[in-house]
Amino acid sequence: MLKTKVDVDQAAVILKLLGDRTRLTMVKLLENHDCCVCEFVEIFDMSQPSVSQHLKKLKQVGIVKEKRKGSWVFYSLNKESEFTIFIERLLDEIPNQDDKLEALEKNGKRITCC
Amino acid sequence: MLKTKVDVDQAAVILKLLGDRTRLTMVKLLENHDCCVCEFVEIFDMSQPSVSQHLKKLKQVGIVKEKRKGSWVFYSLNKESEFTIFIERLLDEIPNQDDKLEALEKNGKRITCC
DNA sequence: TGCTTATATAAGTGTTCGCTTATATAATGG
DNA sequence: CCATTATATAAGCGAACACTTATATAAGCA
């Protein structure tokens, strides 16, 4: 049987993780694009360890997954999680953040990574 | 113009608040019923100050509102908040918690409050 | 008025959080 | 193999969090 609703405790865990400006923006960006760590470092103007730690938390509960390509590690939304529908509905309610990636593109910082 | 989406920063604040098992369950219960503080104390088996502090946080950002009736203070979902749609869509994704109120009712603890 | 019940606020405490710097690991290319 | 680049992990730290107990405020009632 397909589970249509997420348990309250599980939902609280997801919401707590997404209740952080940085992680919420990350996940919204990943809705439409795969991104590598160094791109997030640029976008959030944040140290690389800090970015890695945020991504690790998102990965631990299965919100995102990673794929290594050469020396880069690309992150993407995990579409097979039991929380996928819940998260996608949630992301529908917040505005697109792709302007942040476009800004990278203009600075040539998107291409150097990919 | 009606705002259909919630700003990322605002969304993060809401999600952080709802990213707590106790507060999320409270809000889900308030979706269908007004509740007073003492009922939450029973339901969550938690100290009265702790319950009051959770409700205060929810009130501060406008998620809930309060109305005094005699010596009791009843809390309800604030339907006029700019986050109302966002929150109601979110609550749609988690299961009804009314069994907790029904349990109170059976113990006669619901009536003594209302 | 004084007593009881309901709720709020204050203060203290251990835990979690998000960051930092330093270091380890992994892959690339000379 | 060595140097460089990308990423992960470890350790430390101040701030925020969720609780507690003690106390204050507010309403109801004898």
Coordinates of C-alpha atoms (C1' of nucleotides) in Angstrom, one line a residue:
Chain A
M1 CA 0.0 0.0 0.0
L2 CA 1.3 3.4 -0.9
K3 CA 1.8 5.6 2.2
T4 CA 0.3 9.0 1.4
K5 CA 1.1 10.6 4.7
V6 CA 4.3 10.9 6.7
D7 CA 4.3 10.0 10.3
V8 CA 4.4 13.1 12.6
D9 CA 7.7 12.2 14.1
Q10 CA 9.3 11.7 10.7
A11 CA 7.7 14.9 9.5
A12 CA 9.2 16.8 12.4
V13 CA 12.6 15.5 11.6
I14 CA 12.3 16.6 7.9
L15 CA 10.9 20.0 8.9
K16 CA 13.6 20.6 11.4
L17 CA 16.2 19.9 8.7
L18 CA 14.5 22.1 6.2
G19 CA 14.0 24.8 8.9
D20 CA 17.3 26.2 8.1
R21 CA 17.8 29.0 5.5
T22 CA 20.8 27.4 3.9
R23 CA 19.5 23.8 3.7
L24 CA 16.1 24.9 2.5
T25 CA 17.6 26.9 -0.3
M26 CA 19.9 24.0 -1.2
V27 CA 17.0 21.6 -1.5
K28 CA 15.0 24.1 -3.5
L29 CA 18.0 24.4 -5.9
L30 CA 18.4 20.7 -6.1
E31 CA 14.7 20.4 -7.1
N32 CA 15.7 21.6 -10.6
H33 CA 19.5 21.1 -10.9
D34 CA 22.2 18.8 -9.6
C35 CA 24.9 20.8 -7.8
C36 CA 28.4 20.2 -6.5
V37 CA 29.8 21.2 -3.2
C38 CA 31.9 24.0 -4.6
E39 CA 28.9 25.7 -6.2
F40 CA 27.1 25.8 -2.9
V41 CA 30.2 27.3 -1.3
E42 CA 30.0 30.1 -3.9
I43 CA 26.3 30.6 -3.6
F44 CA 26.1 30.8 0.2
D45 CA 29.5 32.4 0.6
M46 CA 30.2 29.9 3.3
S47 CA 33.1 27.7 4.2
Q48 CA 33.4 24.3 2.4
P49 CA 33.2 22.3 5.6
S50 CA 30.0 24.0 6.6
V51 CA 28.5 23.2 3.2
S52 CA 29.6 19.6 3.5
Q53 CA 28.1 19.3 6.9
H54 CA 24.7 20.6 5.8
L55 CA 24.7 18.2 2.9
K56 CA 25.7 15.3 5.1
K57 CA 22.6 16.0 7.3
L58 CA 20.4 16.0 4.3
K59 CA 21.9 12.8 3.0
Q60 CA 21.6 11.0 6.3
V61 CA 17.8 11.2 6.3
G62 CA 17.7 10.4 2.6
I63 CA 16.6 13.8 1.3
V64 CA 19.5 14.0 -1.1
K65 CA 21.9 11.6 -2.7
E66 CA 25.4 12.1 -4.1
K67 CA 27.3 10.9 -7.2
R68 CA 31.0 11.4 -7.7
K69 CA 32.1 12.7 -11.1
G70 CA 35.9 12.9 -11.2
S71 CA 37.0 15.1 -8.3
W72 CA 33.6 16.7 -7.9
V73 CA 30.7 15.3 -5.9
F74 CA 27.3 16.2 -7.3
Y75 CA 24.3 16.2 -5.1
S76 CA 20.7 15.7 -6.3
L77 CA 17.3 15.2 -4.7
N78 CA 16.6 11.6 -3.9
K79 CA 13.4 10.8 -5.7
E80 CA 13.0 7.4 -4.1
S81 CA 12.7 8.5 -0.5
E82 CA 9.6 7.8 1.4
F83 CA 9.5 11.6 2.0
T84 CA 9.8 12.6 -1.6
I85 CA 6.2 13.6 -2.1
F86 CA 6.1 15.4 1.2
I87 CA 9.2 17.4 0.3
E88 CA 8.2 18.2 -3.2
R89 CA 4.8 19.5 -2.1
L90 CA 6.6 21.6 0.4
L91 CA 9.0 23.0 -2.2
D92 CA 6.0 23.9 -4.3
E93 CA 5.2 26.5 -1.7
I94 CA 8.4 28.5 -1.9
P95 CA 9.8 30.5 -4.8
N96 CA 12.3 29.3 -7.3
Q97 CA 15.9 30.1 -6.3
D98 CA 17.5 29.5 -9.7
D99 CA 18.7 33.1 -9.9
K100 CA 21.5 32.1 -7.5
L101 CA 22.7 29.5 -10.1
E102 CA 22.4 32.0 -12.9
A103 CA 24.6 34.4 -11.0
L104 CA 27.2 31.7 -10.8
E105 CA 26.9 31.1 -14.5
K106 CA 27.5 34.8 -15.3
N107 CA 30.7 34.7 -13.2
G108 CA 31.9 31.6 -15.0
K109 CA 31.9 29.8 -11.7
R110 CA 29.3 27.3 -12.8
I111 CA 31.2 26.0 -15.7
T112 CA 34.5 25.6 -13.9
C113 CA 32.8 23.0 -11.7
C114 CA 30.9 21.1 -14.3
Chain B
M1 CA -2.0 41.0 -5.1
L2 CA -2.3 37.7 -3.3
K3 CA 1.0 36.3 -2.4
T4 CA 1.0 32.6 -3.3
K5 CA 4.4 31.7 -2.2
V6 CA 6.2 32.3 1.1
D7 CA 9.7 33.8 1.1
V8 CA 12.5 31.3 1.7
D9 CA 13.6 32.9 4.9
Q10 CA 10.1 33.1 6.3
A11 CA 9.5 29.5 5.3
A12 CA 12.6 28.5 7.1
V13 CA 11.4 30.1 10.3
I14 CA 8.0 28.4 10.0
L15 CA 9.6 25.0 9.3
K16 CA 12.0 25.3 12.1
L17 CA 9.1 26.0 14.5
L18 CA 7.2 23.0 13.1
G19 CA 10.3 20.9 13.1
D20 CA 9.5 19.9 16.7
R21 CA 7.4 16.9 17.5
T22 CA 5.4 18.6 20.2
R23 CA 4.7 21.8 18.3
L24 CA 3.9 20.0 15.1
T25 CA 1.3 17.8 16.9
M26 CA -0.1 20.9 18.6
V27 CA -0.6 22.7 15.3
K28 CA -2.1 19.6 13.7
L29 CA -4.6 19.3 16.6
L30 CA -5.5 23.0 16.4
E31 CA -6.3 22.4 12.7
N32 CA -9.6 20.9 13.8
H33 CA -10.1 21.9 17.4
D34 CA -9.4 24.8 19.8
C35 CA -7.4 23.6 22.8
C36 CA -6.5 25.0 26.1
V37 CA -3.1 24.8 27.8
C38 CA -4.1 22.2 30.3
E39 CA -5.3 19.8 27.6
F40 CA -1.8 20.0 26.0
V41 CA -0.2 19.3 29.3
E42 CA -2.3 16.1 29.5
I43 CA -1.7 15.1 26.0
F44 CA 2.1 15.6 25.9
D45 CA 2.6 14.6 29.6
M46 CA 4.8 17.6 29.9
S47 CA 5.1 20.4 32.4
Q48 CA 2.7 23.4 32.1
P49 CA 5.5 25.9 31.6
S50 CA 7.0 23.9 28.8
V51 CA 3.6 23.8 27.0
S52 CA 3.2 27.6 27.5
Q53 CA 6.6 28.2 26.0
H54 CA 5.9 26.2 22.9
L55 CA 2.6 28.0 22.4
K56 CA 4.3 31.4 22.9
K57 CA 6.7 30.6 20.1
L58 CA 3.9 29.6 17.8
K59 CA 2.0 32.8 18.7
Q60 CA 5.0 35.1 18.2
V61 CA 5.2 34.3 14.5
G62 CA 1.4 34.3 14.1
I63 CA 0.8 30.6 13.6
V64 CA -1.7 30.5 16.5
K65 CA -3.8 32.9 18.4
E66 CA -5.3 32.8 21.9
K67 CA -8.6 33.7 23.5
R68 CA -9.3 33.7 27.2
K69 CA -12.4 32.1 28.4
G70 CA -12.7 32.5 32.2
S71 CA -9.6 31.1 33.7
W72 CA -8.7 29.1 30.6
V73 CA -6.8 30.3 27.6
F74 CA -7.8 28.6 24.4
Y75 CA -5.5 28.5 21.4
S76 CA -6.5 28.2 17.8
L77 CA -4.9 28.3 14.4
N78 CA -4.6 31.9 13.1
K79 CA -6.5 31.8 9.8
E80 CA -5.4 35.3 8.8
S81 CA -1.7 34.8 8.8
E82 CA 0.3 35.3 5.7
F83 CA 1.5 31.7 6.3
T84 CA -1.9 30.2 6.7
I85 CA -2.0 28.6 3.3
F86 CA 1.5 27.3 3.6
I87 CA 0.8 25.8 6.9
E88 CA -2.5 24.2 6.0
R89 CA -0.9 22.6 2.9
L90 CA 1.8 21.3 5.1
L91 CA -0.6 19.9 7.6
D92 CA -2.5 18.1 4.8
E93 CA 0.6 15.8 4.5
I94 CA 0.6 14.5 8.0
P95 CA -2.0 12.2 9.7
N96 CA -4.8 13.4 11.9
Q97 CA -3.9 13.4 15.6
D98 CA -7.4 13.6 17.0
D99 CA -7.1 10.3 18.7
K100 CA -5.1 12.1 21.4
L101 CA -8.0 14.4 22.1
E102 CA -10.4 11.4 22.1
A103 CA -8.2 9.7 24.7
L104 CA -8.6 12.9 26.9
E105 CA -12.4 12.8 26.4
K106 CA -12.5 9.2 27.6
N107 CA -10.7 10.1 30.8
G108 CA -13.1 12.9 31.4
K109 CA -10.1 15.3 31.1
R110 CA -11.4 17.1 28.1
I111 CA -14.7 18.2 29.7
T112 CA -13.2 19.5 32.9
C113 CA -11.4 22.1 30.8
C114 CA -14.1 23.2 28.5
Chain C
dT1 C1' -10.6 38.9 51.5
dG2 C1' -8.3 34.7 51.1
dC3 C1' -7.9 30.1 48.7
dT4 C1' -7.7 27.5 44.5
dT5 C1' -7.0 26.7 39.7
dA6 C1' -5.1 28.1 35.2
dT7 C1' -1.5 30.3 32.8
dA8 C1' 2.7 33.1 32.1
dT9 C1' 7.3 34.4 33.1
dA10 C1' 12.0 34.0 35.0
dA11 C1' 16.1 31.7 35.8
dG12 C1' 19.0 27.7 35.5
dT13 C1' 20.8 23.6 33.0
dG14 C1' 22.3 20.0 29.8
dT15 C1' 22.0 19.2 24.8
dT16 C1' 22.0 20.4 20.1
dC17 C1' 23.2 23.5 16.3
dG18 C1' 26.0 25.9 13.0
dC19 C1' 29.9 27.7 12.4
dT20 C1' 35.1 27.9 12.5
dT21 C1' 40.1 26.0 11.8
dA22 C1' 42.9 22.1 11.2
dT23 C1' 43.6 17.9 9.1
dA24 C1' 42.5 13.6 6.4
dT25 C1' 41.0 11.5 2.1
dA26 C1' 40.2 11.2 -2.9
dA27 C1' 41.0 12.2 -7.6
dT28 C1' 43.6 14.7 -11.4
dG29 C1' 47.6 15.8 -14.0
dG30 C1' 52.5 17.0 -14.3
Chain D
dC1 C1' 55.6 10.1 -7.1
dC2 C1' 54.4 14.8 -6.0
dA3 C1' 51.5 18.9 -6.2
dT4 C1' 47.0 20.6 -6.7
dT5 C1' 42.1 20.7 -6.3
dA6 C1' 37.7 18.9 -4.3
dT7 C1' 35.6 17.0 -0.6
dA8 C1' 35.0 14.9 4.1
dT9 C1' 35.9 14.5 8.9
dA10 C1' 37.4 16.0 13.6
dA11 C1' 37.6 19.1 17.3
dG12 C1' 36.3 23.3 19.5
dC13 C1' 33.2 27.1 20.6
dG14 C1' 29.4 30.4 21.3
dA15 C1' 24.4 30.6 20.6
dA16 C1' 20.0 28.6 20.5
dC17 C1' 17.0 25.0 22.2
dA18 C1' 13.8 22.4 25.2
dC19 C1' 13.3 21.2 29.3
dT20 C1' 13.1 21.9 34.5
dT21 C1' 11.8 24.4 39.1
dA22 C1' 10.3 28.5 41.3
dT23 C1' 7.6 32.4 41.2
dA24 C1' 4.2 35.9 39.3
dT25 C1' -0.2 37.0 37.4
dA26 C1' -5.1 36.3 36.5
dA27 C1' -9.7 34.6 37.2
dG28 C1' -13.3 32.1 40.0
dC29 C1' -15.4 31.3 44.2
dA30 C1' -16.3 30.6 49.3

